[in-house]
Short mmCIF file of C-alpha atoms in Angstrom, two decimals:
data_model
loop_
_atom_site.label_atom_id
_atom_site.label_comp_id
_atom_site.label_asym_id
_atom_site.label_seq_id
_atom_site.Cartn_x
_atom_site.Cartn_y
_atom_site.Cartn_z
CA MET A 1 127.04 8.23 185.14
CA THR A 2 128.70 12.19 184.91
CA VAL A 3 130.89 12.77 187.71
CA TYR A 4 130.23 16.40 188.69
CA GLY A 5 132.79 18.65 187.73
CA SER A 6 133.93 17.04 184.56
CA PHE A 7 133.10 17.05 180.79
CA PRO A 8 130.43 16.45 179.56
CA GLY A 9 128.17 17.35 182.69
CA ALA A 10 130.64 20.65 183.45
CA ARG A 11 130.35 22.94 180.28
CA PRO A 12 131.52 26.74 181.30
CA ARG A 13 130.42 27.89 177.99
CA ARG A 14 126.28 27.72 178.88
CA LEU A 15 127.37 31.12 180.95
CA ARG A 16 128.63 32.64 177.63
CA THR A 17 125.88 31.98 175.33
CA THR A 18 124.13 35.42 174.89
CA PRO A 19 125.16 38.99 175.69
CA THR A 20 122.66 39.08 178.54
CA MET A 21 124.02 35.75 179.94
CA ARG A 22 127.50 37.23 179.88
CA ARG A 23 126.20 40.53 181.28
CA MET A 24 124.69 39.13 184.16
CA VAL A 25 127.75 36.64 185.03
CA ALA A 26 130.42 39.30 184.42
CA GLU A 27 132.61 39.63 187.30
CA THR A 28 133.92 42.54 186.61
CA ARG A 29 131.92 45.64 185.75
CA LEU A 30 132.62 49.50 184.44
CA HIS A 31 130.70 52.30 185.74
CA PRO A 32 130.99 56.28 184.96
CA ALA A 33 131.92 56.76 188.56
CA ASP A 34 135.20 54.73 188.60
CA LEU A 35 136.65 57.03 186.13
CA ILE A 36 138.82 60.25 186.53
CA LEU A 37 139.32 62.92 183.61
CA PRO A 38 142.83 64.16 183.19
CA ALA A 39 142.60 67.33 181.26
CA PHE A 40 145.63 70.00 180.50
CA VAL A 41 144.98 74.01 180.47
CA ARG A 42 147.29 75.97 178.71
CA GLU A 43 147.97 79.79 179.41
CA GLY A 44 147.49 82.42 176.90
CA VAL A 45 145.79 80.55 174.10
CA SER A 46 142.45 81.32 172.87
CA GLU A 47 141.73 78.28 170.99
CA PRO A 48 142.26 74.47 172.21
CA VAL A 49 145.73 72.84 171.12
CA PRO A 50 145.80 69.55 169.75
CA ILE A 51 148.08 67.43 170.96
CA SER A 52 149.59 65.78 167.89
CA ALA A 53 150.61 62.16 169.95
CA MET A 54 147.05 62.00 171.29
CA PRO A 55 144.29 62.52 169.00
CA GLY A 56 141.08 63.51 170.44
CA VAL A 57 143.19 65.03 173.33
CA VAL A 58 143.97 68.67 173.83
CA GLN A 59 145.42 72.02 175.86
CA HIS A 60 142.46 73.54 176.95
CA THR A 61 141.64 77.34 176.93
CA ARG A 62 140.10 78.12 180.16
CA ASP A 63 136.72 78.34 178.28
CA THR A 64 137.17 74.57 177.18
CA LEU A 65 138.02 73.33 180.40
CA ARG A 66 134.95 74.85 182.08
CA LYS A 67 132.56 72.88 179.08
CA ALA A 68 135.14 70.05 179.63
CA ALA A 69 133.94 69.72 182.97
CA VAL A 70 130.34 70.04 182.48
CA GLU A 71 130.65 67.39 180.07
CA ALA A 72 132.46 64.83 182.82
CA VAL A 73 129.43 65.90 185.01
CA GLU A 74 126.89 64.91 182.65
CA ALA A 75 128.11 61.63 181.41
CA GLY A 76 128.80 60.73 185.83
CA VAL A 77 132.49 60.66 185.74
CA SER A 78 133.65 61.23 189.26
CA GLY A 79 136.98 63.57 189.03
CA ILE A 80 138.96 65.73 186.70
CA MET A 81 142.64 65.88 187.39
CA LEU A 82 143.91 69.42 186.21
CA PHE A 83 147.44 69.98 184.79
CA GLY A 84 148.63 73.80 184.13
CA VAL A 85 150.55 74.39 181.00
CA PRO A 86 152.24 78.09 181.58
CA GLU A 87 153.42 80.33 179.02
CA GLU A 88 157.24 79.72 177.96
CA ALA A 89 158.31 82.70 179.54
CA LYS A 90 157.34 81.71 182.65
CA LYS A 91 159.22 78.73 183.45
CA ASP A 92 162.56 79.03 185.87
CA ALA A 93 164.47 76.98 187.73
CA ALA A 94 162.14 77.08 191.02
CA GLY A 95 159.09 76.30 188.89
CA THR A 96 157.51 79.84 190.66
CA ALA A 97 154.59 79.46 188.31
CA GLY A 98 153.45 76.34 190.00
CA THR A 99 152.98 78.58 193.48
CA ASP A 100 151.73 81.67 191.92
CA PRO A 101 148.26 82.23 193.38
CA ASP A 102 147.43 83.27 189.74
CA GLY A 103 149.17 80.82 188.08
CA ILE A 104 147.53 78.93 185.29
CA LEU A 105 146.69 76.05 187.41
CA GLN A 106 145.72 77.71 190.27
CA VAL A 107 143.21 79.48 187.99
CA ALA A 108 141.79 76.69 186.35
CA ILE A 109 141.13 75.11 189.90
CA ARG A 110 139.14 78.37 190.50
CA ASP A 111 137.09 77.96 186.98
CA VAL A 112 135.79 74.47 187.42
CA ARG A 113 134.94 74.82 190.70
CA ALA A 114 132.68 78.17 190.18
CA GLU A 115 131.62 76.17 186.86
CA VAL A 116 130.59 72.71 188.73
CA GLY A 117 131.00 73.22 192.38
CA ASP A 118 130.90 69.77 194.26
CA GLU A 119 129.78 67.70 191.25
CA LEU A 120 132.81 66.61 190.09
CA VAL A 121 136.25 66.10 192.53
CA VAL A 122 138.61 68.52 191.37
CA MET A 123 141.97 66.95 191.59
CA SER A 124 145.46 68.56 190.73
CA ASP A 125 149.19 67.67 189.83
CA LEU A 126 150.86 68.90 192.30
CA CYS A 127 154.43 68.96 190.82
CA LEU A 128 157.02 71.45 189.23
CA ASP A 129 158.10 69.61 186.05
CA GLU A 130 155.47 71.76 184.00
CA TYR A 131 156.91 74.77 185.37
CA THR A 132 160.53 74.62 185.32
CA ASP A 133 162.86 75.47 183.11
CA HIS A 134 164.79 72.04 182.96
CA GLY A 135 161.84 70.03 183.10
CA HIS A 136 162.68 68.02 186.47
CA CYS A 137 159.96 67.50 188.79
CA GLY A 138 162.10 69.23 191.58
CA VAL A 139 164.53 71.98 192.25
CA LEU A 140 168.12 71.19 191.27
CA ASP A 141 171.47 71.44 193.37
CA ALA A 142 174.76 72.68 192.56
CA ASP A 143 175.57 69.71 190.80
CA GLY A 144 172.71 69.32 188.47
CA ARG A 145 170.79 66.90 190.94
CA VAL A 146 167.03 66.90 191.66
CA ASP A 147 167.53 68.40 195.83
CA ASN A 148 164.94 66.03 197.09
CA ASP A 149 164.28 68.16 200.36
CA ALA A 150 164.52 71.47 198.87
CA THR A 151 161.85 70.41 196.53
CA LEU A 152 159.62 69.29 199.36
CA GLU A 153 159.46 72.86 200.49
CA ARG A 154 158.48 73.70 197.19
CA TYR A 155 155.84 71.00 197.30
CA ALA A 156 154.36 72.43 200.45
CA GLU A 157 153.71 75.93 198.88
CA MET A 158 151.91 74.16 195.63
CA ALA A 159 149.74 72.26 198.10
CA GLN A 160 148.87 75.68 200.29
CA VAL A 161 147.95 77.60 196.89
CA GLN A 162 146.07 74.62 195.50
CA ALA A 163 144.24 74.33 198.36
CA ASP A 164 143.14 78.14 198.89
CA ALA A 165 142.33 78.20 195.10
CA GLY A 166 139.38 75.44 195.93
CA VAL A 167 140.64 71.79 195.10
CA HIS A 168 139.71 68.69 196.53
CA VAL A 169 142.54 66.49 195.99
CA VAL A 170 146.17 66.88 195.39
CA GLY A 171 148.07 64.49 193.47
CA PRO A 172 151.84 64.74 194.15
CA SER A 173 153.45 62.83 191.66
CA GLY A 174 157.08 63.50 191.86
CA MET A 175 158.41 60.44 193.67
CA MET A 176 160.23 62.67 196.28
CA ASP A 177 161.05 61.17 199.51
CA GLY A 178 158.42 62.22 202.38
CA GLN A 179 156.25 64.48 199.75
CA VAL A 180 152.97 62.96 201.54
CA GLY A 181 154.12 64.00 205.11
CA VAL A 182 155.17 67.21 204.07
CA ILE A 183 152.23 68.15 201.75
CA ARG A 184 149.57 67.04 204.74
CA ASP A 185 151.61 69.12 207.36
CA ALA A 186 151.16 72.04 204.97
CA LEU A 187 147.46 71.56 204.37
CA ASP A 188 146.77 71.00 208.02
CA THR A 189 149.11 74.16 208.85
CA ILE A 190 146.57 76.32 207.21
CA GLY A 191 143.21 74.78 208.07
CA LYS A 192 142.86 72.36 204.98
CA GLU A 193 142.07 69.48 206.86
CA ASP A 194 139.62 68.34 204.34
CA VAL A 195 141.63 68.22 201.41
CA ALA A 196 142.94 64.94 200.59
CA ILE A 197 145.87 63.50 198.93
CA LEU A 198 145.88 60.83 196.14
CA ALA A 199 149.64 59.85 196.47
CA TYR A 200 151.42 58.39 193.25
CA THR A 201 152.79 55.69 195.34
CA ALA A 202 154.34 53.65 192.55
CA LYS A 203 155.33 55.82 189.56
CA TYR A 204 157.66 54.04 187.26
CA ALA A 205 160.21 55.42 185.12
CA SER A 206 158.07 54.51 181.78
CA ALA A 207 158.59 54.47 178.55
CA PHE A 208 154.96 55.41 177.74
CA TYR A 209 155.20 59.06 178.68
CA GLY A 210 156.40 60.47 175.58
CA PRO A 211 153.22 61.92 174.50
CA PHE A 212 152.47 63.41 178.00
CA ARG A 213 155.70 65.61 177.49
CA GLU A 214 153.97 67.57 174.69
CA ALA A 215 150.64 67.63 176.50
CA VAL A 216 152.61 69.92 179.35
CA GLY A 217 154.82 71.47 176.92
CA SER A 218 157.69 69.72 179.07
CA SER A 219 161.45 71.25 178.99
CA LEU A 220 163.09 68.16 180.37
CA SER A 221 166.35 66.91 179.02
CA GLY A 222 167.56 63.40 180.06
CA ASP A 223 165.28 60.94 182.19
CA ARG A 224 163.93 61.10 185.63
CA LYS A 225 165.46 57.71 186.49
CA THR A 226 166.76 59.21 190.00
CA TYR A 227 163.54 59.61 191.62
CA GLN A 228 160.89 57.34 189.76
CA GLN A 229 160.88 53.94 190.12
CA ASP A 230 162.92 51.29 188.07
CA PRO A 231 160.48 49.52 185.85
CA ALA A 232 162.34 45.87 187.19
CA ASN A 233 161.21 46.18 190.50
CA VAL A 234 158.25 45.30 192.57
CA ARG A 235 159.12 45.09 196.43
CA GLU A 236 160.21 48.65 196.33
CA SER A 237 156.66 49.75 195.46
CA LEU A 238 155.33 47.66 198.43
CA ARG A 239 157.65 49.95 200.29
CA GLU A 240 156.84 53.00 199.06
CA LEU A 241 153.05 52.08 199.51
CA ALA A 242 153.76 51.94 203.38
CA LEU A 243 155.79 54.94 203.68
CA ASP A 244 152.87 56.86 201.72
CA LEU A 245 150.19 55.08 203.74
CA ASP A 246 152.21 56.29 207.21
CA GLU A 247 152.80 59.84 205.76
CA GLY A 248 148.79 60.21 205.61
CA ALA A 249 147.76 59.56 201.82
CA ASP A 250 144.33 59.19 201.82
CA MET A 251 144.09 57.31 198.24
CA VAL A 252 146.98 55.67 195.90
CA MET A 253 148.03 55.10 192.61
CA VAL A 254 149.81 52.97 190.13
CA LYS A 255 151.22 54.75 187.05
CA PRO A 256 151.23 53.79 184.03
CA ALA A 257 148.16 51.12 184.43
CA GLY A 258 148.48 48.70 181.63
CA PRO A 259 152.25 47.68 181.93
CA TYR A 260 152.09 47.35 185.70
CA LEU A 261 148.78 45.31 186.40
CA ASP A 262 150.70 43.07 188.61
CA ILE A 263 152.08 45.75 190.92
CA LEU A 264 148.39 47.28 190.77
CA ALA A 265 146.98 43.86 191.99
CA LYS A 266 149.81 43.55 194.62
CA VAL A 267 149.02 47.26 196.07
CA ALA A 268 145.10 46.58 195.65
CA ASP A 269 145.40 43.41 198.04
CA ALA A 270 147.51 45.06 200.44
CA VAL A 271 145.67 48.05 201.77
CA ASP A 272 142.13 49.44 202.75
CA VAL A 273 142.38 52.82 200.98
CA PRO A 274 141.06 53.67 197.62
CA VAL A 275 143.28 52.78 194.60
CA ALA A 276 143.79 54.27 191.59
CA ALA A 277 145.42 53.55 188.38
CA TYR A 278 146.50 56.19 185.64
CA GLN A 279 146.13 54.95 182.16
CA ILE A 280 148.89 57.26 180.52
CA SER A 281 149.70 59.21 177.17
CA GLY A 282 151.23 56.37 175.50
CA GLU A 283 148.78 53.88 176.56
CA TYR A 284 146.12 55.92 174.57
CA ALA A 285 148.52 56.86 171.89
CA MET A 286 149.18 53.07 170.85
CA ILE A 287 145.56 52.18 171.05
CA GLU A 288 144.41 55.34 168.68
CA ALA A 289 147.28 54.74 166.49
CA ALA A 290 146.42 51.12 165.87
CA ALA A 291 142.50 51.74 165.24
CA GLU A 292 143.42 54.71 163.07
CA LYS A 293 145.62 52.17 160.77
CA GLY A 294 142.71 49.60 161.01
CA TRP A 295 144.59 47.09 162.88
CA ILE A 296 142.23 46.48 165.79
CA ASP A 297 138.60 47.78 167.05
CA ARG A 298 139.16 51.04 168.73
CA ASP A 299 136.09 50.95 171.10
CA ALA A 300 136.51 47.11 172.20
CA ALA A 301 140.24 47.95 172.55
CA ILE A 302 139.56 50.40 175.05
CA LEU A 303 136.74 48.98 176.87
CA GLU A 304 139.11 46.21 176.83
CA SER A 305 142.26 47.68 178.67
CA LEU A 306 139.80 50.07 181.26
CA THR A 307 138.46 46.32 182.09
CA GLY A 308 141.74 44.80 182.87
CA ILE A 309 142.89 47.91 184.92
CA ARG A 310 139.76 47.53 186.74
CA ARG A 311 139.97 43.54 187.18
CA ALA A 312 143.19 43.99 188.69
CA GLY A 313 142.05 45.81 191.83
CA ALA A 314 141.80 49.74 190.78
CA GLN A 315 138.87 51.77 192.02
CA MET A 316 139.63 54.53 190.14
CA ILE A 317 140.92 55.06 186.77
CA LEU A 318 142.52 58.05 185.05
CA THR A 319 142.26 57.72 181.43
CA TYR A 320 141.70 60.33 178.52
CA TRP A 321 138.82 58.39 177.29
CA ALA A 322 136.90 59.18 180.64
CA THR A 323 133.94 61.09 179.26
CA GLU A 324 133.57 59.10 176.03
CA VAL A 325 133.67 55.58 177.89
CA ALA A 326 131.49 57.41 180.80
CA GLN A 327 128.98 58.30 177.84
CA ARG A 328 129.13 54.86 176.44
CA ILE A 329 128.17 53.09 178.97
CA ALA A 330 125.29 54.99 180.32
CA GLY A 331 123.81 54.23 176.66
CA ARG A 332 124.41 50.76 176.98
CA ALA A 333 122.89 50.77 180.08
CA GLY A 334 119.76 52.75 179.06
#
């Protein structure tokens, strides 16, 4: 007599026998609505500029950004996260191009909203690093250190001009203490209570950001370890989470995604707000590079990496493959 739960009566492989069987019992599913497309728009270019470290990703012109937004909508992607790349001559110590109502990011927000309206959740990177001549995420004090509270004043201005441009969601990514609360107050002050905040709650000082520096034309010399989180720490991210929620974050994010799935799972278990994860440039570049060498199956690796992020608890995934994967999922479903 076979005892229930033991071999040979218990055979988990019965549920793996065919593709249809595996699909039916899958515990985690990717859907186009889970995906958000990060996109770069560069000032003063007439053609898209390829990013060498991120094959297939470009710095968009205003026109090609509009087209990318339409393609994302048609694929079923939920959102687009916009990053502005200003002309080099417009960078300065205070990042004033980031708060110029006619700065490239604000122009891009208006362009995308005019093109797709509310069919795509238009998000904006709220940080100074693209606009400062020193490349840091805030303004510097007399000793060359990032001045937290002076930076918050700049973030408040950025939030307001991005909201005026029509953004649905701001994404403060600078990891300044108190940034969410200051931004919430700034938005509410000008009657933009409906603009949501996606807090970069756990943003680690990662080695995987390298290709992103090229993507945004970063002027950074040195690192951001005095304000981004130490990769060794777990409890610190939960403290940041509590602070962001207390300050009014509507959604929270873990960045990077793949190397920090343990953090993502802890955050997802701890909150009742939507949780995002950002599959960053280095994660993208590694898969593309290995696939180009013929060492891995590109399409399978992309889906596996995204499924792992979703399985760990992310409801939303920022990925440079968003439109491609959404199209593939839709085609498979059809």
